[in-house]
mmCIF file of C-alpha atoms in Angstrom:
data_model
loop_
_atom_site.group_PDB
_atom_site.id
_atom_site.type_symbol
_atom_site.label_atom_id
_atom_site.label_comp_id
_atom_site.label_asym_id
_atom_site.label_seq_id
_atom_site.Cartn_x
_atom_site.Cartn_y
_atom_site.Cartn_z
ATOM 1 C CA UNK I 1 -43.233 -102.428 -1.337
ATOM 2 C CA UNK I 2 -44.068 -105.816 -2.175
ATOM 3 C CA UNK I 3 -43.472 -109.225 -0.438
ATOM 4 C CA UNK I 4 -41.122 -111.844 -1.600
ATOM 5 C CA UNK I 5 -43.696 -113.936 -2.295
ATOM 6 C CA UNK I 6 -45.529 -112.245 -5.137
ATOM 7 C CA UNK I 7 -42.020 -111.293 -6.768
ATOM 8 C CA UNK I 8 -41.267 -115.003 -7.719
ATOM 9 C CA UNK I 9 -42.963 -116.309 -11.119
ATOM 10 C CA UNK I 10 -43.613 -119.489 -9.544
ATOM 11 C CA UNK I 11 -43.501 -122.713 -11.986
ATOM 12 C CA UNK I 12 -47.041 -124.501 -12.578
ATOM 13 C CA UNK I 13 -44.688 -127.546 -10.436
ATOM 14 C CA UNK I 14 -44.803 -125.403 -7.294
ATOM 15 C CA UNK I 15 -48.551 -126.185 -6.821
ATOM 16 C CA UNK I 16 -48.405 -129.271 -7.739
ATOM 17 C CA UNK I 17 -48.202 -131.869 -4.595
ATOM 18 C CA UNK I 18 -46.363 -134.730 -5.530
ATOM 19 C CA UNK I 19 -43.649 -131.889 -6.695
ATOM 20 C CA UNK I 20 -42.820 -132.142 -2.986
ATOM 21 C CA UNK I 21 -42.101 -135.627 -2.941
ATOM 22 C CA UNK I 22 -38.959 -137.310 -4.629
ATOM 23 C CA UNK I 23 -40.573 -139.311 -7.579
ATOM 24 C CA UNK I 24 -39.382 -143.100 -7.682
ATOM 25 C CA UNK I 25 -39.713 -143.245 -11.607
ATOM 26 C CA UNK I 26 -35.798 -142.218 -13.430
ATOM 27 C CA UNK I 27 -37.211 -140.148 -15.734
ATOM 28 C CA UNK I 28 -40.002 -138.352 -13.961
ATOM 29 C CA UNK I 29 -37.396 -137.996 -11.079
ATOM 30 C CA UNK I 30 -34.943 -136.839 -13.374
ATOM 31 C CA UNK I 31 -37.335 -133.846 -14.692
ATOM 32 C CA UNK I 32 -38.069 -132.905 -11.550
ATOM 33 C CA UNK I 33 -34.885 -132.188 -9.754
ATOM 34 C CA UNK I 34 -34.166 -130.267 -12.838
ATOM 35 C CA UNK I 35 -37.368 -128.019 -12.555
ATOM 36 C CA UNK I 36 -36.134 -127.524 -8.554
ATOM 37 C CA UNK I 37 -32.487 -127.024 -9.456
ATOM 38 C CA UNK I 38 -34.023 -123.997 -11.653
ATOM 39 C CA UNK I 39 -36.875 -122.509 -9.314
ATOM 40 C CA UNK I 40 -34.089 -123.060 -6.668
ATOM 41 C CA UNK I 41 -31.603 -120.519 -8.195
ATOM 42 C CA UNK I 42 -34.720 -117.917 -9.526
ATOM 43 C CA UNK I 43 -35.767 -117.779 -6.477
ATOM 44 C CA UNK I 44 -32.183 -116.899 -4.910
ATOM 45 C CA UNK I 45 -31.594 -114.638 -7.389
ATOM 46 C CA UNK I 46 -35.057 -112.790 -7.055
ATOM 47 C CA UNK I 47 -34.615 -112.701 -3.489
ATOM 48 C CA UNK I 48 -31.532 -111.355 -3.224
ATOM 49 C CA UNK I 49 -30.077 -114.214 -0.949
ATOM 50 C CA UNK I 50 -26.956 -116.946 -1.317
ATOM 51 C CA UNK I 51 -26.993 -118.976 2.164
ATOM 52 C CA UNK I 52 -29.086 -121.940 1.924
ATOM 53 C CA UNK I 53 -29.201 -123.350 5.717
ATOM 54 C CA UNK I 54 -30.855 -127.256 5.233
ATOM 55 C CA UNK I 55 -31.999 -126.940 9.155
ATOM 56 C CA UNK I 56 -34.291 -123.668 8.334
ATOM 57 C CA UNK I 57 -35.317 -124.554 4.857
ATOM 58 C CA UNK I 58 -39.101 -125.161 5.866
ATOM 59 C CA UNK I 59 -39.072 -121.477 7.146
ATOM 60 C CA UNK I 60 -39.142 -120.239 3.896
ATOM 61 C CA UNK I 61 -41.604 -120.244 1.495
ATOM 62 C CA UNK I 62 -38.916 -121.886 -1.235
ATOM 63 C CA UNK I 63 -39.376 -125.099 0.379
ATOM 64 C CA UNK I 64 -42.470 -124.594 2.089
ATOM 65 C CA UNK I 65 -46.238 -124.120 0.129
ATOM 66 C CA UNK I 66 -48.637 -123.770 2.849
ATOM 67 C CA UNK I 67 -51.618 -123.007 0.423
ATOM 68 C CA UNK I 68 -51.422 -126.713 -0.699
ATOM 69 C CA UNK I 69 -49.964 -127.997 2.465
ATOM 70 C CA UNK I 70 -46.843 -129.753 1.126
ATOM 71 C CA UNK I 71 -42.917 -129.488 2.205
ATOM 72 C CA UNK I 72 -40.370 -130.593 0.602
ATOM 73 C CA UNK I 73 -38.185 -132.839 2.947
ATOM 74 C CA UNK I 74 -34.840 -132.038 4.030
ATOM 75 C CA UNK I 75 -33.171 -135.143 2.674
ATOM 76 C CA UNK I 76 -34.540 -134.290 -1.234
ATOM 77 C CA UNK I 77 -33.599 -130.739 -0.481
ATOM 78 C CA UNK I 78 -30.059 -131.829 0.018
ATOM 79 C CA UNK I 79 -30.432 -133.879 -3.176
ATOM 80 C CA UNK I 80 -31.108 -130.561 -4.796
ATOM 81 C CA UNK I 81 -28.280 -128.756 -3.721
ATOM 82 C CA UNK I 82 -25.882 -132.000 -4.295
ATOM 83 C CA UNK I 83 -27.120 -131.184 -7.667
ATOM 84 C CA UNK I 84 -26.554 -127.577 -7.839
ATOM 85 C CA UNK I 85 -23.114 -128.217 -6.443
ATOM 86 C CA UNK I 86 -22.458 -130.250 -9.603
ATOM 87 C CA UNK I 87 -22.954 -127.835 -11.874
ATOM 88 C CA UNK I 88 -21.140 -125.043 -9.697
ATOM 89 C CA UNK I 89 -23.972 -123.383 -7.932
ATOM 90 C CA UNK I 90 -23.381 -124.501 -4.607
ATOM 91 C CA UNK I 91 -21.140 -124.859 -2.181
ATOM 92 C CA UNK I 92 -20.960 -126.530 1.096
ATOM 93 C CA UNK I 93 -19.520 -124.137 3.902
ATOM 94 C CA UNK I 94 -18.911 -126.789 6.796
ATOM 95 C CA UNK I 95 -18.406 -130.479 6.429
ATOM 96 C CA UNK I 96 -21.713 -131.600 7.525
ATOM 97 C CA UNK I 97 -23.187 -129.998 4.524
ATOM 98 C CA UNK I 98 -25.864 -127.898 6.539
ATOM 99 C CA UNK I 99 -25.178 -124.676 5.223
ATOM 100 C CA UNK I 100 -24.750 -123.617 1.588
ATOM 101 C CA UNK I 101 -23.570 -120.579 -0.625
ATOM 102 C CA UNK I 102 -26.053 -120.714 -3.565
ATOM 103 C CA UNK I 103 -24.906 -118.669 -7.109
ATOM 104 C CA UNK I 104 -27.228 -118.140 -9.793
ATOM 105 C CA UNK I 105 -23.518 -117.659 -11.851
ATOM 106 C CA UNK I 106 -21.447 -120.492 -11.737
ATOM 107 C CA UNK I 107 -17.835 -119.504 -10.846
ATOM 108 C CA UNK I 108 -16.489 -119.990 -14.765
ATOM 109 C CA UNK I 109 -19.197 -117.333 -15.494
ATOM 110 C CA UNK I 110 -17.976 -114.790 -13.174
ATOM 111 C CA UNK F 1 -90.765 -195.922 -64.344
ATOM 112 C CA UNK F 2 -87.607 -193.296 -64.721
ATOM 113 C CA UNK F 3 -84.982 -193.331 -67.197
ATOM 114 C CA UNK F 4 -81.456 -192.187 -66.399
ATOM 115 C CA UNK F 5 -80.020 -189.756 -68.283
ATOM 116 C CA UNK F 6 -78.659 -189.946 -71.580
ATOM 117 C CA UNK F 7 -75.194 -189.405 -72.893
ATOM 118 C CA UNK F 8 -77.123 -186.823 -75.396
ATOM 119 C CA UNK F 9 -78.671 -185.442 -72.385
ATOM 120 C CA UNK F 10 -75.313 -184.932 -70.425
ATOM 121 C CA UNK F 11 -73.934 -183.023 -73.398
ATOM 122 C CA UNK F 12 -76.513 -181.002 -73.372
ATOM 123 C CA UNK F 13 -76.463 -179.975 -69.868
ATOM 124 C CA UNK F 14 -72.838 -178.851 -70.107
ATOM 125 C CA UNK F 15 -73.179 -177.164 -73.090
ATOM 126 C CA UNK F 16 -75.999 -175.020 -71.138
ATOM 127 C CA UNK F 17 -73.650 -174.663 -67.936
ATOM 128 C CA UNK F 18 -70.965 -173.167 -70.153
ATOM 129 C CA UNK F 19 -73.685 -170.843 -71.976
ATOM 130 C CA UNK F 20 -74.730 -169.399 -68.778
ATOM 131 C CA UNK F 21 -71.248 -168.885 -67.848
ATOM 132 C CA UNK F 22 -70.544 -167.088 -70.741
ATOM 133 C CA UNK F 23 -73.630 -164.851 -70.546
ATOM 134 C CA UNK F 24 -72.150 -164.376 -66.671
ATOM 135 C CA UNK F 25 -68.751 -163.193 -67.483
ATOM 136 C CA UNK F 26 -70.562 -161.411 -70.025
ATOM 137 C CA UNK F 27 -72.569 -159.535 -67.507
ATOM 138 C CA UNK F 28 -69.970 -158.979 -64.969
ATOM 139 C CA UNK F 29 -68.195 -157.046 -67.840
ATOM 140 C CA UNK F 30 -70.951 -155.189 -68.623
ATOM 141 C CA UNK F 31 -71.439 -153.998 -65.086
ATOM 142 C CA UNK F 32 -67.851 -153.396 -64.611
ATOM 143 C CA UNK F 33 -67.767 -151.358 -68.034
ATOM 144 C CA UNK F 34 -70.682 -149.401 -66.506
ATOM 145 C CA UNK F 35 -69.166 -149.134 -63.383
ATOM 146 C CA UNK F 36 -66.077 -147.502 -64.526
ATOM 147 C CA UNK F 37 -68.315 -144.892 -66.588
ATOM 148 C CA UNK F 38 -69.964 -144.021 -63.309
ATOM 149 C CA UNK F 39 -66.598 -143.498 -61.431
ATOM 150 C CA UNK F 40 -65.306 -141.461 -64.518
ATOM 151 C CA UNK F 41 -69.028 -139.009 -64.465
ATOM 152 C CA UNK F 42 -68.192 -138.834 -60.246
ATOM 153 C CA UNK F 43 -64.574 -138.297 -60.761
ATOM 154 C CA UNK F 44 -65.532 -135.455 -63.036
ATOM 155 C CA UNK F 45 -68.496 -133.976 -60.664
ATOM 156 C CA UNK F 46 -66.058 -134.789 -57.806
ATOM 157 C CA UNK F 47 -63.880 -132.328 -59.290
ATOM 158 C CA UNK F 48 -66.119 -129.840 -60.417
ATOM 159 C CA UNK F 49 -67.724 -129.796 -56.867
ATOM 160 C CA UNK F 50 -63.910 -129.201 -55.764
ATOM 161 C CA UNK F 51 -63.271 -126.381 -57.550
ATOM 162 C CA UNK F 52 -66.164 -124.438 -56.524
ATOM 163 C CA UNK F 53 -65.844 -125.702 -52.774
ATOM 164 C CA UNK F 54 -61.770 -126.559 -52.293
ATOM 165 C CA UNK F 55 -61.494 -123.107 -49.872
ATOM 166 C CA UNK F 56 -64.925 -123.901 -48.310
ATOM 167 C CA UNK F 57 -63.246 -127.122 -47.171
ATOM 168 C CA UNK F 58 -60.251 -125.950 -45.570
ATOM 169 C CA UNK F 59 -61.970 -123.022 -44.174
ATOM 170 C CA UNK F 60 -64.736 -124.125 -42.776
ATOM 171 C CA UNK F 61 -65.073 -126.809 -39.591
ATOM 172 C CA UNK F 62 -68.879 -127.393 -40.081
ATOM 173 C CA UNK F 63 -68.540 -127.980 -43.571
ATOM 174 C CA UNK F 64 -65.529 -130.428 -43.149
ATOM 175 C CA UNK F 65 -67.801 -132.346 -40.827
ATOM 176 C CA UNK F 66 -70.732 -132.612 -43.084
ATOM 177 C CA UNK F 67 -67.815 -133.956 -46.089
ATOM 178 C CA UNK F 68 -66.543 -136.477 -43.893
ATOM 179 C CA UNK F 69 -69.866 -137.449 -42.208
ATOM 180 C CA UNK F 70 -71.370 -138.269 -45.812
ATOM 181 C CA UNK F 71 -68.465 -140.047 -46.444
ATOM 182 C CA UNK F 72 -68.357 -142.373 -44.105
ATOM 183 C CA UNK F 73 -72.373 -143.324 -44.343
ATOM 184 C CA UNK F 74 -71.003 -144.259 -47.953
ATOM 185 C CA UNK F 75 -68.188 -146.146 -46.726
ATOM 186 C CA UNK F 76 -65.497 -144.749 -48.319
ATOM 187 C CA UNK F 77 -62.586 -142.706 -46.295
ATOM 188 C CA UNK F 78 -61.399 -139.757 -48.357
ATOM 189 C CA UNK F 79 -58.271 -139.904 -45.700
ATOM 190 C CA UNK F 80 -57.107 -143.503 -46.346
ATOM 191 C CA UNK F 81 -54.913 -142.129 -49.345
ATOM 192 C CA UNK F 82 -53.475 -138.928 -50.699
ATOM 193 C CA UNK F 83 -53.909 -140.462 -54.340
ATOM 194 C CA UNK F 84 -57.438 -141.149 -53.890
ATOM 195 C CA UNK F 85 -59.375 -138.730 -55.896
ATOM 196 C CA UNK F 86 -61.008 -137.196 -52.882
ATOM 197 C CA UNK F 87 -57.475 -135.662 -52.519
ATOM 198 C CA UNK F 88 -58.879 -133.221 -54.987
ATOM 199 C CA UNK F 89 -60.556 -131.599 -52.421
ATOM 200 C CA UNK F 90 -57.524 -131.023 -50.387
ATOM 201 C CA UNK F 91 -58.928 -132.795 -47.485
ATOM 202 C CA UNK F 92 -56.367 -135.189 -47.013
ATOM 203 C CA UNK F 93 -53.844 -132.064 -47.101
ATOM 204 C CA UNK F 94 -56.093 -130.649 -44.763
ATOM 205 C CA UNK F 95 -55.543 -133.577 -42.432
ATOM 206 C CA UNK F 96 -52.062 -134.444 -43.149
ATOM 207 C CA UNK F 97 -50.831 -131.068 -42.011
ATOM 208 C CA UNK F 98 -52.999 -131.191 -39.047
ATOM 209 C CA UNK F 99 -51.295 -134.566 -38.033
ATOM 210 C CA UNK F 100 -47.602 -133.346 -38.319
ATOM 211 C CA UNK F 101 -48.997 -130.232 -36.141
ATOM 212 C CA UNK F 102 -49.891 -132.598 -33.490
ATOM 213 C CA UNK F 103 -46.869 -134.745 -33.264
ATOM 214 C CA UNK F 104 -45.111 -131.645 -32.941
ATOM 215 C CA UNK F 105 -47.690 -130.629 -29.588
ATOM 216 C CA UNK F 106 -47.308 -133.636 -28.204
ATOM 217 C CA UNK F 107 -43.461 -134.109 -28.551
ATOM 218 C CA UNK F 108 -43.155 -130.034 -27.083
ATOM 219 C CA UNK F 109 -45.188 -131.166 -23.930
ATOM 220 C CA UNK F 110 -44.027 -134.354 -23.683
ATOM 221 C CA UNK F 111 -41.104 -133.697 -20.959
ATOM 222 C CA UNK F 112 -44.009 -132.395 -18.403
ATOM 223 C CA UNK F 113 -46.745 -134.492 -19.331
ATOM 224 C CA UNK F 114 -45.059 -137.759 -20.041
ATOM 225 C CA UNK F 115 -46.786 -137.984 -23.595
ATOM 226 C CA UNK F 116 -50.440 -137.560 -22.254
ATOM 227 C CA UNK F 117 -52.028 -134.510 -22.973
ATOM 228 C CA UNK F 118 -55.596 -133.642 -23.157
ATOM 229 C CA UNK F 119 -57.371 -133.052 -26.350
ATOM 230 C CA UNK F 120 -58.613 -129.777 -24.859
ATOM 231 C CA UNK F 121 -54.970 -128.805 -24.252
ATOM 232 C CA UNK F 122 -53.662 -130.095 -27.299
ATOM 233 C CA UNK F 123 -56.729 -127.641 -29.588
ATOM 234 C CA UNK F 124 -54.871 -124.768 -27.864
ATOM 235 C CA UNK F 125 -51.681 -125.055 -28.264
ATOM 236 C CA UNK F 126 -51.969 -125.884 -32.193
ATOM 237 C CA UNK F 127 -54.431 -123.292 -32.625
ATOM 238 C CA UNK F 128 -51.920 -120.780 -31.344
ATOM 239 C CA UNK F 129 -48.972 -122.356 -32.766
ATOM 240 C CA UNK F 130 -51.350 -122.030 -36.652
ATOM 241 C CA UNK F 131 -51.821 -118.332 -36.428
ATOM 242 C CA UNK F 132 -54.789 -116.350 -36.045
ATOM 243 C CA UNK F 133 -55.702 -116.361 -39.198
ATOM 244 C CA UNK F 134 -59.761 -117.261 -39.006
ATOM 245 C CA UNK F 135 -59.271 -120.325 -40.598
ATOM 246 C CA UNK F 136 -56.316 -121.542 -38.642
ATOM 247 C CA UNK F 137 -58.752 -120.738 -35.372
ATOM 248 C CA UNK F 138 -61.327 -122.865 -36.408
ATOM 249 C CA UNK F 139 -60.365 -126.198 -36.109
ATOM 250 C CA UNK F 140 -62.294 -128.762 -34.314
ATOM 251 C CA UNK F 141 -62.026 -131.094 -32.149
ATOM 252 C CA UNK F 142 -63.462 -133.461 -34.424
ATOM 253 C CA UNK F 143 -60.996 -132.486 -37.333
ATOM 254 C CA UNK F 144 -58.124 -133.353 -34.656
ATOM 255 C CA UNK F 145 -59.636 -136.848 -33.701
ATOM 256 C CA UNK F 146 -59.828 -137.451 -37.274
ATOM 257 C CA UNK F 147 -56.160 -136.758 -37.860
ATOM 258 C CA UNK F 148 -55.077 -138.217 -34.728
ATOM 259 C CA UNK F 149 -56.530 -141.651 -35.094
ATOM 260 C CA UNK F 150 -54.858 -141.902 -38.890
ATOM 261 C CA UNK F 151 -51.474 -141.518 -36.803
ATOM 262 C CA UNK F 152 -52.027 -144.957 -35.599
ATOM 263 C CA UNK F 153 -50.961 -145.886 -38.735
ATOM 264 C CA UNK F 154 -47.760 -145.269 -38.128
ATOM 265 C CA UNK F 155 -47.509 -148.198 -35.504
ATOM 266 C CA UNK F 156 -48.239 -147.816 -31.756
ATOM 267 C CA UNK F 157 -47.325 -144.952 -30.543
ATOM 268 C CA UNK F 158 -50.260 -142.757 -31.113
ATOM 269 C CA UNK F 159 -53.915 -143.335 -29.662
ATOM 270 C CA UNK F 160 -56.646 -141.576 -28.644
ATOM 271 C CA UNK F 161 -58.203 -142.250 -25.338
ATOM 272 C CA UNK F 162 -62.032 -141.527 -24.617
ATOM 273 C CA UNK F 163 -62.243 -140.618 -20.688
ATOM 274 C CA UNK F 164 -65.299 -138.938 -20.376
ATOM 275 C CA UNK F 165 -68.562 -138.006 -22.647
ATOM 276 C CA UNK F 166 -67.177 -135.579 -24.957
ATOM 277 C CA UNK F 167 -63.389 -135.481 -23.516
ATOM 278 C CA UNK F 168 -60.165 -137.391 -25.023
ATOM 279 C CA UNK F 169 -56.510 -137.717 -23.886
ATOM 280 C CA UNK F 170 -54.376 -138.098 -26.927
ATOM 281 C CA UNK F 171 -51.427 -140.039 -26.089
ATOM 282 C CA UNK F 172 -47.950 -140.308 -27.961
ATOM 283 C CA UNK F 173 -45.820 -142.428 -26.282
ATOM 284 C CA UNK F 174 -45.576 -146.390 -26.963
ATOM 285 C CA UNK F 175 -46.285 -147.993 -23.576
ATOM 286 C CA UNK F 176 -49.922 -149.264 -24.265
ATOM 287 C CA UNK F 177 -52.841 -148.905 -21.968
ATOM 288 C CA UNK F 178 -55.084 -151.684 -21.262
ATOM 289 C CA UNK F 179 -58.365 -151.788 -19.819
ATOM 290 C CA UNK F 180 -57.208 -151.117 -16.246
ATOM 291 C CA UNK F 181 -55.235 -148.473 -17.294
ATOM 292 C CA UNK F 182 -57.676 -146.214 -19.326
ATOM 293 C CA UNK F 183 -60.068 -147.173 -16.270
ATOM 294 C CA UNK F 184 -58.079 -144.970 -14.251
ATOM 295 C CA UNK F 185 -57.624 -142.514 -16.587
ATOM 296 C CA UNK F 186 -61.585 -142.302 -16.873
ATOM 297 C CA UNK F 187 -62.090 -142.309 -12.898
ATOM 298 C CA UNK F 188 -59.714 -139.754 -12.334
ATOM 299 C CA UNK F 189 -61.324 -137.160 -15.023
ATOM 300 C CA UNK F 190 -65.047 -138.283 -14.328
ATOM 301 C CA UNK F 191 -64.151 -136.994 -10.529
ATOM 302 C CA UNK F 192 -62.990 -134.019 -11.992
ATOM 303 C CA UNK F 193 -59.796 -134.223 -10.325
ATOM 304 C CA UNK F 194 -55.676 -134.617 -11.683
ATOM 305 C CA UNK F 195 -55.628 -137.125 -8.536
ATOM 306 C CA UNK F 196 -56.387 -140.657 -7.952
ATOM 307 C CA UNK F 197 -55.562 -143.019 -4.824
ATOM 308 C CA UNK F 198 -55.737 -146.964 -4.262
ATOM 309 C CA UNK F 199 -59.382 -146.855 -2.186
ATOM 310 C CA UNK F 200 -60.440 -144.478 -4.892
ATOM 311 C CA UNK F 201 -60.599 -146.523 -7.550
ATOM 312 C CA UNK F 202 -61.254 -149.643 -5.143
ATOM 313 C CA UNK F 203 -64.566 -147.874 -4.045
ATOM 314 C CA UNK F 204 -65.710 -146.734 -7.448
ATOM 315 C CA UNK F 205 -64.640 -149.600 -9.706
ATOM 316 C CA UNK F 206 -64.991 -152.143 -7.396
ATOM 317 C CA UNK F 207 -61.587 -153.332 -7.396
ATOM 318 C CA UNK F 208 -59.559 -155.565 -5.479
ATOM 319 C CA UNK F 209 -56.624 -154.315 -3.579
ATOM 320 C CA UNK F 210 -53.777 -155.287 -5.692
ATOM 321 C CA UNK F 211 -55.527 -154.753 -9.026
ATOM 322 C CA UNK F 212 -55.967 -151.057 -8.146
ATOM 323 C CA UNK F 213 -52.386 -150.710 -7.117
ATOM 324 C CA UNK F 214 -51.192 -152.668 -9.892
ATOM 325 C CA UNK F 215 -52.637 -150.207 -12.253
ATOM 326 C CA UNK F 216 -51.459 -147.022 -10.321
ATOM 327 C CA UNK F 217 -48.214 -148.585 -10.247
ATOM 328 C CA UNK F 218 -47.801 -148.675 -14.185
ATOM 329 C CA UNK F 219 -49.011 -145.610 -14.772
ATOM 330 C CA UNK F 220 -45.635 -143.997 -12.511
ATOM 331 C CA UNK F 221 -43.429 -146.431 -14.138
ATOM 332 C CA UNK F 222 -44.962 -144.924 -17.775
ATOM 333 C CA UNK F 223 -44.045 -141.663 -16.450
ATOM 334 C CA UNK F 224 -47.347 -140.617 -16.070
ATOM 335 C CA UNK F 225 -48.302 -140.137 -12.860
ATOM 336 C CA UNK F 226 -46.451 -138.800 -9.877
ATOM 337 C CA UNK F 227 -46.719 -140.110 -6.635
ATOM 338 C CA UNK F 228 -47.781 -137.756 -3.046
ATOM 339 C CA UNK F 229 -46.524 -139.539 -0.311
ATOM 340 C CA UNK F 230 -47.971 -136.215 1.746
ATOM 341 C CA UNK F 231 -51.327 -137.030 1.597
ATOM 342 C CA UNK F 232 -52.602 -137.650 5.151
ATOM 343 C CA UNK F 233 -54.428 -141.157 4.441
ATOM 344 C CA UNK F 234 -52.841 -142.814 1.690
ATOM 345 C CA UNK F 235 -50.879 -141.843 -1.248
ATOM 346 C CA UNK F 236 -52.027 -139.821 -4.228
ATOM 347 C CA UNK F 237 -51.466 -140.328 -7.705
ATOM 348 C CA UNK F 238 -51.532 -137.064 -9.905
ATOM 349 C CA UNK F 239 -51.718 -136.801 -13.896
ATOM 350 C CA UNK F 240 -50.010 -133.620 -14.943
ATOM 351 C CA UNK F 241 -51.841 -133.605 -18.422
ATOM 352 C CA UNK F 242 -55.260 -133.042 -16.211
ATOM 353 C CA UNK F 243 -53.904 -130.380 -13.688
ATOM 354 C CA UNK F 244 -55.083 -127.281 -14.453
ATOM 355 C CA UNK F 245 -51.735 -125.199 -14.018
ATOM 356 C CA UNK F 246 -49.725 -127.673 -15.777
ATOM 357 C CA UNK F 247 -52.310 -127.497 -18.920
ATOM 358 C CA UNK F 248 -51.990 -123.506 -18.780
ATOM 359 C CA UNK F 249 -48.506 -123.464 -18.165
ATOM 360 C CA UNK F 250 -47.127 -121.911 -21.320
ATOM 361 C CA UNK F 251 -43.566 -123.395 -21.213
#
């Protein structure tokens, strides 16, 4: 009954612009890519989904805030799921790295 | 036609100079003597007026105001030590607690922040953390300025920054700000925004160029701002201690 929009507690980051842009500063950069690695895999698991495809990733509204106008480019997104690969919650399916199975369990957890 | 002094007359000038030293020490020891009576009679009213008052103190912000306001027109500062006998009162308790209360606010908001955090913010968060116990809800912002700026005797590290008439950014993190930087700080918050750019504070500080960016540029490297490189014109800079969500966000 309701949209997958309004079922996602989004994080106080999500409307914050320069969220959306990969922050030059170590630290600050580092704190970020964690608070994407985590929205990345909530929002997965709330909406039910596990392939990430980098080439529609502005399609959804993950990657995507229209209310403050700001996407988050395709080179930080694969950052992201570099990242969530290192912790075993991703997985590249082709060797180009476009398309992704996401987990919100790592496979030790299953 | 002038004589010049005397030997007899010498003598007897020295001899006068040492009398009217004497009868100085001898005064100064009086005064002293008196003066310790008087501290002994306030000591013993101070404490008097603490036992009838002590809860009044702790409880009460307007009270704690009036304390500390007379105080300092008297010029002492019942803060400076917890052996002075204002201590009594349980006002330099009062403040010592409140001081470990903030360090522990601004090291819990300090990963999304970067050590900035608005006095505003940082009233609510120890207010809830205290309790809702009336007393606990009725601190000031006054009592936590107070507190705050004794923290700054612990080296750099803490300092409170004025931006605006009435509004302070309490900041716990080494890296000090100079002119420039706390010039920002203020432009940003006086616009009432959690962004500022380069032609921003160019146009209302009258900055050159490379000052403005200068500044903006050690405020990313201090971790805190972030930079929006999505910003049609020009890049914005965005302090997550003034944005709204980040200030309500409760983790």
């Amino acid at each position: 009954q309701s949209s997958k929009m309004t079922e996602i507690d989004w994080p106080w980051q999500y409307s914050f612009p320069p969220f959306f842009t990969l922050q030059p500063h170590a630290e600050t950069r580092a704190k970020q890519i964690a608070a994407w690695k985590s929205l990345v895999l909530d929002y997965f698991r709330t909406t039910k989904q596990a392939i990430l495809d980098i080439r529609e990733i502005h399609s959804t509204p993950l990657f995507n805030n229209v209310s403050i106008d700001r996407k988050l480019p395709s080179e930080v997104v694969s950052v992201i799921v570099e990242e969530l690969a290192k912790s075993g919650n991703a997985t590249p399916l082709d060797k180009a790295k476009l398309r992704w199975v996401v987990s919100w369990h790592t496979l030790d957890e299953w | 036609m002038r004589r010049k002094p005397g030997v007899g007359a010498i003598h007897k000038q020295k001899y006068e100079q040492e009398r009217y030293r004497d009868k100085g020490t001898e005064l100064q020891e009086n005064q002293f003597e008196q003066m310790t009576k008087q501290l002994e009679t306030f000591r013993i009213n101070l404490e008097e007026f603490a036992s009838k008052h002590k809860n009044e103190i702790k409880k009460n912000a307007q009270f704690r105001r009036q304390f500390t306001e007379m105080c300092a027109s008297i010029g002492v500062d019942p803060l400076a030590s917890g052996k002075g006998f204002w201590s009594v009162l349980g006002i330099g308790d009062f403040y010592y607690e409140l001081a470990v209360q903030i360090v522990e606010v601004c090291l819990a908001t300090n990963y999304k922040n970067g050590g900035l955090i608005s006095l505003d913010e940082l009233r609510d968060r120890l207010v809830r953390a205290r309790g809702r116990r009336q007393e606990h809800q009725e601190i000031t912002n006054e009592d936590l300025l107070a507190s705050a700026k004794k923290l700054k005797i612990l080296g750099n590290g803490f300092s409170v920054v004025p931006i605006s008439k009435g509004k302070y950014l309490v900041q716990s993190i080494p890296g000090e700000l100079s002119m420039d930087h706390t010039a920002v700080l203020q432009q940003t918050s006086n616009a009432g925004n959690a962004f500022i750019s380069k032609s921003l504070l160019q146009k209302e500080l009258k900055w050159e160029g490379e000052r403005a960016q200068k500044a903006l540029d050690h405020m990313v490297k201090e971790g805190l701002a972030w930079i929006d490189n999505q910003n049609e014109e020009e890049p914005l800079y965005w302090f997550p201690s003034l944005f709204t969500a980040c200030i309500a966000s409760k983790t």
